[in-house]
mmCIF file of C-alpha atoms in Angstrom:
data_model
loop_
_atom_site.group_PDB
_atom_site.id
_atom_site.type_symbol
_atom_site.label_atom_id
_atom_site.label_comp_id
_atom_site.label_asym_id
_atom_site.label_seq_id
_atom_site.Cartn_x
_atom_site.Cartn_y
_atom_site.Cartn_z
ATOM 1 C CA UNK A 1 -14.889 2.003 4.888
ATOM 2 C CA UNK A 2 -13.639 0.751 8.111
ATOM 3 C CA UNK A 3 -14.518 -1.316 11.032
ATOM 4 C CA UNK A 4 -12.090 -1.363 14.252
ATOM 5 C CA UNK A 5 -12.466 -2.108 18.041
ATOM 6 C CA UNK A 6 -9.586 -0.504 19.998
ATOM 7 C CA UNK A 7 -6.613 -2.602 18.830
ATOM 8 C CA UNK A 8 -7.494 -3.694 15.230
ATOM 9 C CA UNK A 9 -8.769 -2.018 12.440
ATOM 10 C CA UNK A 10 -9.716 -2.951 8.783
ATOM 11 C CA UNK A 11 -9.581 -0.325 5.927
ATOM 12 C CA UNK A 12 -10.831 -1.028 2.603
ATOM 13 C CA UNK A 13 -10.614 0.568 -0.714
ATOM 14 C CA UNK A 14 -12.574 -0.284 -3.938
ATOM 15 C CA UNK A 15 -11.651 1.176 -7.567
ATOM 16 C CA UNK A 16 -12.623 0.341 -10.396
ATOM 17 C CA UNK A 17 -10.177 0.440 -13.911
ATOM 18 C CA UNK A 18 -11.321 0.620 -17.649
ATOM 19 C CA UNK A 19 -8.923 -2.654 -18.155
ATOM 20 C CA UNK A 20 -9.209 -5.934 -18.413
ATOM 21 C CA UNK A 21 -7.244 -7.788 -15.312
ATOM 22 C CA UNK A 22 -4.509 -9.222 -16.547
ATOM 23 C CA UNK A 23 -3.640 -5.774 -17.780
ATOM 24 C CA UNK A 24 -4.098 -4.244 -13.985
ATOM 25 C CA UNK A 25 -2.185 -6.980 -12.559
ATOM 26 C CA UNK A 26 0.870 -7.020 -14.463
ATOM 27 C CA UNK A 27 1.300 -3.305 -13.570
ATOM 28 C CA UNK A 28 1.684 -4.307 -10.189
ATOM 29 C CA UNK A 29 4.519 -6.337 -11.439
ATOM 30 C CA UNK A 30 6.896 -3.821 -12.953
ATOM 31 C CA UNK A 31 9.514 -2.668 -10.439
ATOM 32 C CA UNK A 32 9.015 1.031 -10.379
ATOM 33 C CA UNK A 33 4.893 1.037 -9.838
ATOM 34 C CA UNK A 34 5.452 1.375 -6.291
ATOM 35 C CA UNK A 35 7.634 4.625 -6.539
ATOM 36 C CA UNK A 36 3.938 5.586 -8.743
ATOM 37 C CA UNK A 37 1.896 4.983 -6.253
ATOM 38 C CA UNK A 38 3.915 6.746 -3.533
ATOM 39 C CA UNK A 39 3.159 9.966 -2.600
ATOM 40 C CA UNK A 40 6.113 12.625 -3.183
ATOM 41 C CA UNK A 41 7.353 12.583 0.410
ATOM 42 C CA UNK A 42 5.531 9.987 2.158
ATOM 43 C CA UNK A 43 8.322 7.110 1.650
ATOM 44 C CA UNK A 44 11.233 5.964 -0.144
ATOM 45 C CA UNK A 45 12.925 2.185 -0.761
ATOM 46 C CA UNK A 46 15.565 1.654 0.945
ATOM 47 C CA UNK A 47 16.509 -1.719 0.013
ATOM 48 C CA UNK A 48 14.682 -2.864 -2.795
ATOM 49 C CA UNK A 49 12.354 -6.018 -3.310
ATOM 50 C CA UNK A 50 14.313 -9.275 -2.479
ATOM 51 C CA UNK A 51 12.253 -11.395 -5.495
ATOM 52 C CA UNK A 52 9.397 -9.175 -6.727
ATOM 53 C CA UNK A 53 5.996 -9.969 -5.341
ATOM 54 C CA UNK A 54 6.955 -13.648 -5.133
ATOM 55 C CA UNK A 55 6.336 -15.076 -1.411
ATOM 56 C CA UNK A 56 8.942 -14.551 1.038
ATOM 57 C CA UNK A 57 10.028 -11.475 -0.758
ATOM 58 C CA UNK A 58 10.654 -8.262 1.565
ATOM 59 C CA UNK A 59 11.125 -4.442 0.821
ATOM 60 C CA UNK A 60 12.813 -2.033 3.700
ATOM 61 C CA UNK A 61 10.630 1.311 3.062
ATOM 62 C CA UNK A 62 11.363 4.224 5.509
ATOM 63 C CA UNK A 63 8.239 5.792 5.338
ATOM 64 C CA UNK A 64 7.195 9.788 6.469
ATOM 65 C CA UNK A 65 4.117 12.267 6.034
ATOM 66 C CA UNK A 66 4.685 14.423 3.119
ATOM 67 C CA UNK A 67 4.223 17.802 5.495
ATOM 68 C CA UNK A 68 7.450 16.130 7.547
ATOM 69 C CA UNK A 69 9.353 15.776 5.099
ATOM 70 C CA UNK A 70 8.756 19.113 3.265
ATOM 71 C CA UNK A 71 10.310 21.237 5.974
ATOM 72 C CA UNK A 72 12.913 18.360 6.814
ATOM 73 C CA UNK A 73 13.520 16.647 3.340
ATOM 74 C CA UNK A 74 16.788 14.785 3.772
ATOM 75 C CA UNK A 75 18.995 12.576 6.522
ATOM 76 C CA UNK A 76 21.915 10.072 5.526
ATOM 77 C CA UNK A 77 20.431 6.654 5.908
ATOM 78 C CA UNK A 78 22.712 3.775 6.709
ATOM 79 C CA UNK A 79 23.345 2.123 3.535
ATOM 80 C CA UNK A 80 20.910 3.921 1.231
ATOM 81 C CA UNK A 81 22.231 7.474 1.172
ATOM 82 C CA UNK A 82 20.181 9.942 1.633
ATOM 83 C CA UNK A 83 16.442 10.360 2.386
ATOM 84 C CA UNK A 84 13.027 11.164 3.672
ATOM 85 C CA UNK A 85 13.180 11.582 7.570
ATOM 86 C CA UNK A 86 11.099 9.122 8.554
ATOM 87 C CA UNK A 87 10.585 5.490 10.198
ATOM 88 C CA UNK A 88 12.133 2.346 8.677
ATOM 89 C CA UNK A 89 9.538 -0.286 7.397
ATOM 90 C CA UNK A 90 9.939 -4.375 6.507
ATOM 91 C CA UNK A 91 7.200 -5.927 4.827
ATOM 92 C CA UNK A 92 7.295 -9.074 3.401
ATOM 93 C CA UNK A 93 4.866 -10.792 0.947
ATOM 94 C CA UNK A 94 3.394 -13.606 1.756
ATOM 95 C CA UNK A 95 0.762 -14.941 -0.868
ATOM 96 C CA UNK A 96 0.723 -14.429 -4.906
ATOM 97 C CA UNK A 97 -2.080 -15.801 -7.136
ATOM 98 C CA UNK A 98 -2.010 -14.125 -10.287
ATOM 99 C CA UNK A 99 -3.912 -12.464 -11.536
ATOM 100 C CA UNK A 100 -6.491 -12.668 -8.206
ATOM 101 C CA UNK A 101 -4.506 -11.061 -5.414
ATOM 102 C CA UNK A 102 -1.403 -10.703 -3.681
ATOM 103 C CA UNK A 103 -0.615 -9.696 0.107
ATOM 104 C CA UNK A 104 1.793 -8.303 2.155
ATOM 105 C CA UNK A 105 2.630 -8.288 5.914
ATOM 106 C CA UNK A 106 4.865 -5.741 8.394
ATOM 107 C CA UNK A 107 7.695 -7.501 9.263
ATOM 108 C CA UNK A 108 9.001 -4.761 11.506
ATOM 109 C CA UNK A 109 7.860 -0.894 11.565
ATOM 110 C CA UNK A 110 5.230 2.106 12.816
ATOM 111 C CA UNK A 111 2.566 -0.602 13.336
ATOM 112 C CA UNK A 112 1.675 -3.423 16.140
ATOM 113 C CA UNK A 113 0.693 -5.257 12.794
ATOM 114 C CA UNK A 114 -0.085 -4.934 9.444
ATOM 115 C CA UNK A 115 -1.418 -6.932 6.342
ATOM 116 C CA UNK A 116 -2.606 -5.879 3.163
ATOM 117 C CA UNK A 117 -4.789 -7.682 0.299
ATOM 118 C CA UNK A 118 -4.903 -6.873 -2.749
ATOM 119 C CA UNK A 119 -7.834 -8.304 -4.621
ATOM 120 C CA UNK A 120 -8.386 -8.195 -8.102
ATOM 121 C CA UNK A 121 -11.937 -9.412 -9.902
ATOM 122 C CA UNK A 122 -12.795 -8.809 -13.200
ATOM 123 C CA UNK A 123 -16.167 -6.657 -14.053
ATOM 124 C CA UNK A 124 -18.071 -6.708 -17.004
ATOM 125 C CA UNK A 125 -17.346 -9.755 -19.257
ATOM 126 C CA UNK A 126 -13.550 -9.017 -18.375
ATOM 127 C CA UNK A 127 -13.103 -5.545 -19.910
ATOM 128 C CA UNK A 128 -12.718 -3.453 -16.464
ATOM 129 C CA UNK A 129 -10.773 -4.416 -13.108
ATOM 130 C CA UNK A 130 -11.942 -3.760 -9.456
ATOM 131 C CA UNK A 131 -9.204 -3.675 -7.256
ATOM 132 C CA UNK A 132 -9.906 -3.832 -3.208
ATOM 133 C CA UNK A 133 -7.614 -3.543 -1.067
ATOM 134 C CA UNK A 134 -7.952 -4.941 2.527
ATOM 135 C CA UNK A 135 -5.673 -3.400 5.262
ATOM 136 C CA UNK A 136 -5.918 -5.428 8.743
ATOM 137 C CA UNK A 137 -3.893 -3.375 11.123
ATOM 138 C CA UNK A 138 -3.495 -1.314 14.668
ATOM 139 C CA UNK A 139 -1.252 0.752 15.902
ATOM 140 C CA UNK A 140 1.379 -0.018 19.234
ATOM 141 C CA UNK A 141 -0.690 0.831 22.422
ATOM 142 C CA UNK A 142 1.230 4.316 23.117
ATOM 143 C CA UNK A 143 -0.008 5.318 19.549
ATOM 144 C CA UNK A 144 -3.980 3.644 19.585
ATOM 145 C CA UNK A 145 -5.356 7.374 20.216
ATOM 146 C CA UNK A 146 -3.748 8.330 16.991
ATOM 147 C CA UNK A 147 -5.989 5.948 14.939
ATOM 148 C CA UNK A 148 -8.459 8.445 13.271
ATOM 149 C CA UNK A 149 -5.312 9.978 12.025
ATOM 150 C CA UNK A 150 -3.721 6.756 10.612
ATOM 151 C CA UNK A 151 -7.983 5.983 8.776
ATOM 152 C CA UNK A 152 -7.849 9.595 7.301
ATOM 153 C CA UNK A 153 -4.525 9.398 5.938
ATOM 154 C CA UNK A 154 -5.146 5.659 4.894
ATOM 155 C CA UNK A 155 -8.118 7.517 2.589
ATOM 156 C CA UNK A 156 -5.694 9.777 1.589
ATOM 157 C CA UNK A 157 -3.333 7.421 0.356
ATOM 158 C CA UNK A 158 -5.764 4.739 -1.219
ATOM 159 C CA UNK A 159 -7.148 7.860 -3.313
ATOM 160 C CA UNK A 160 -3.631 9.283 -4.353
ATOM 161 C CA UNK A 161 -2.705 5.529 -5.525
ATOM 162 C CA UNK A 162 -6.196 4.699 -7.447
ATOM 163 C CA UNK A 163 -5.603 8.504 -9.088
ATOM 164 C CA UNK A 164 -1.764 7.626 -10.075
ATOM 165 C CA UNK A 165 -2.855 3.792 -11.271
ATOM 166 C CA UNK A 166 -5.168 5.017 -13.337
ATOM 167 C CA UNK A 167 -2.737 7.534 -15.086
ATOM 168 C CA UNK A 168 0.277 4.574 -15.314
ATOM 169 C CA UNK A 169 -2.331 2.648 -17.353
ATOM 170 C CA UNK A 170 -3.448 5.296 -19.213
#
């Protein structure tokens, strides 16, 4: 689902897991989930979480489309080695209330802005999770004709990460 006028746009994905909250929550707190719920080739950290999903936490991502970086796969990036070719990314997160939500912001990057929710509820007496994430953002003027792209591959993405969550719960 989205809604959008020519500058801002909200996405929103719902899934729905076969565990209780606290469970699908606490995923989101070990350190590696978010190499999980990456696509092979569509981004990389380059400097890692400052203080986990606490507020004022950042990441530095340099994110890519998986088709780009198949045919070019690797540059030297300043103090990270080597990686994706791609655009660097800052995001910082700004609110944590466990086990309800968590959000994050762009500091810098591809986007005019960007800011993501993560809500969790629990269904069913507890014993499943819905998850929906709300993405608020537009794209710099030069790119606002690209923004069917960015909502496709926004589905895309939202699907890959509910079919990898699922699997890292098991």
């Amino acid at each position: 689902m989205h809604r959008s006028s020519s500058s801002a746009h909200t996405f929103v994905h719902v899934s729905y897991y076969e565990h209780p909250r606290h469970e699908v929550f606490g995923a989101h707190l070990e350190p590696d989930l978010f190499s999980v719920l990456t696509p092979p080739g569509m981004g990389v950290v380059t400097i890692p979480l400052t203080n986990g999903l606490n507020p004022g936490s950042e990441v530095v991502l340099r994110v890519s489309h998986p088709l780009l970086s198949r045919f070019l796969p690797n540059i030297a990036l300043p103090g990270a080695g080597v990686g994706p070719v791609g655009l660097p990314w800052r995001v910082r997160h700004t609110k944590l209330e466990p086990p309800e939500l968590f959000e994050d912001v762009q500091v810098s990057g591809p986007f005019a802005h960007w800011r993501h929710r993560h809500i969790f509820s629990e269904v069913e007496t507890g014993e499943r999770t819905r998850i929906t994430d709300i993405v608020n953002w537009g794209l710099p003027l030069a790119l606002r004709p690209a923004a069917p792209i960015v909502r496709r591959e926004l589905r895309k993405l939202f699907g890959y990460r509910e079919r990898a969550l699922r699997e890292f719960l098991g």
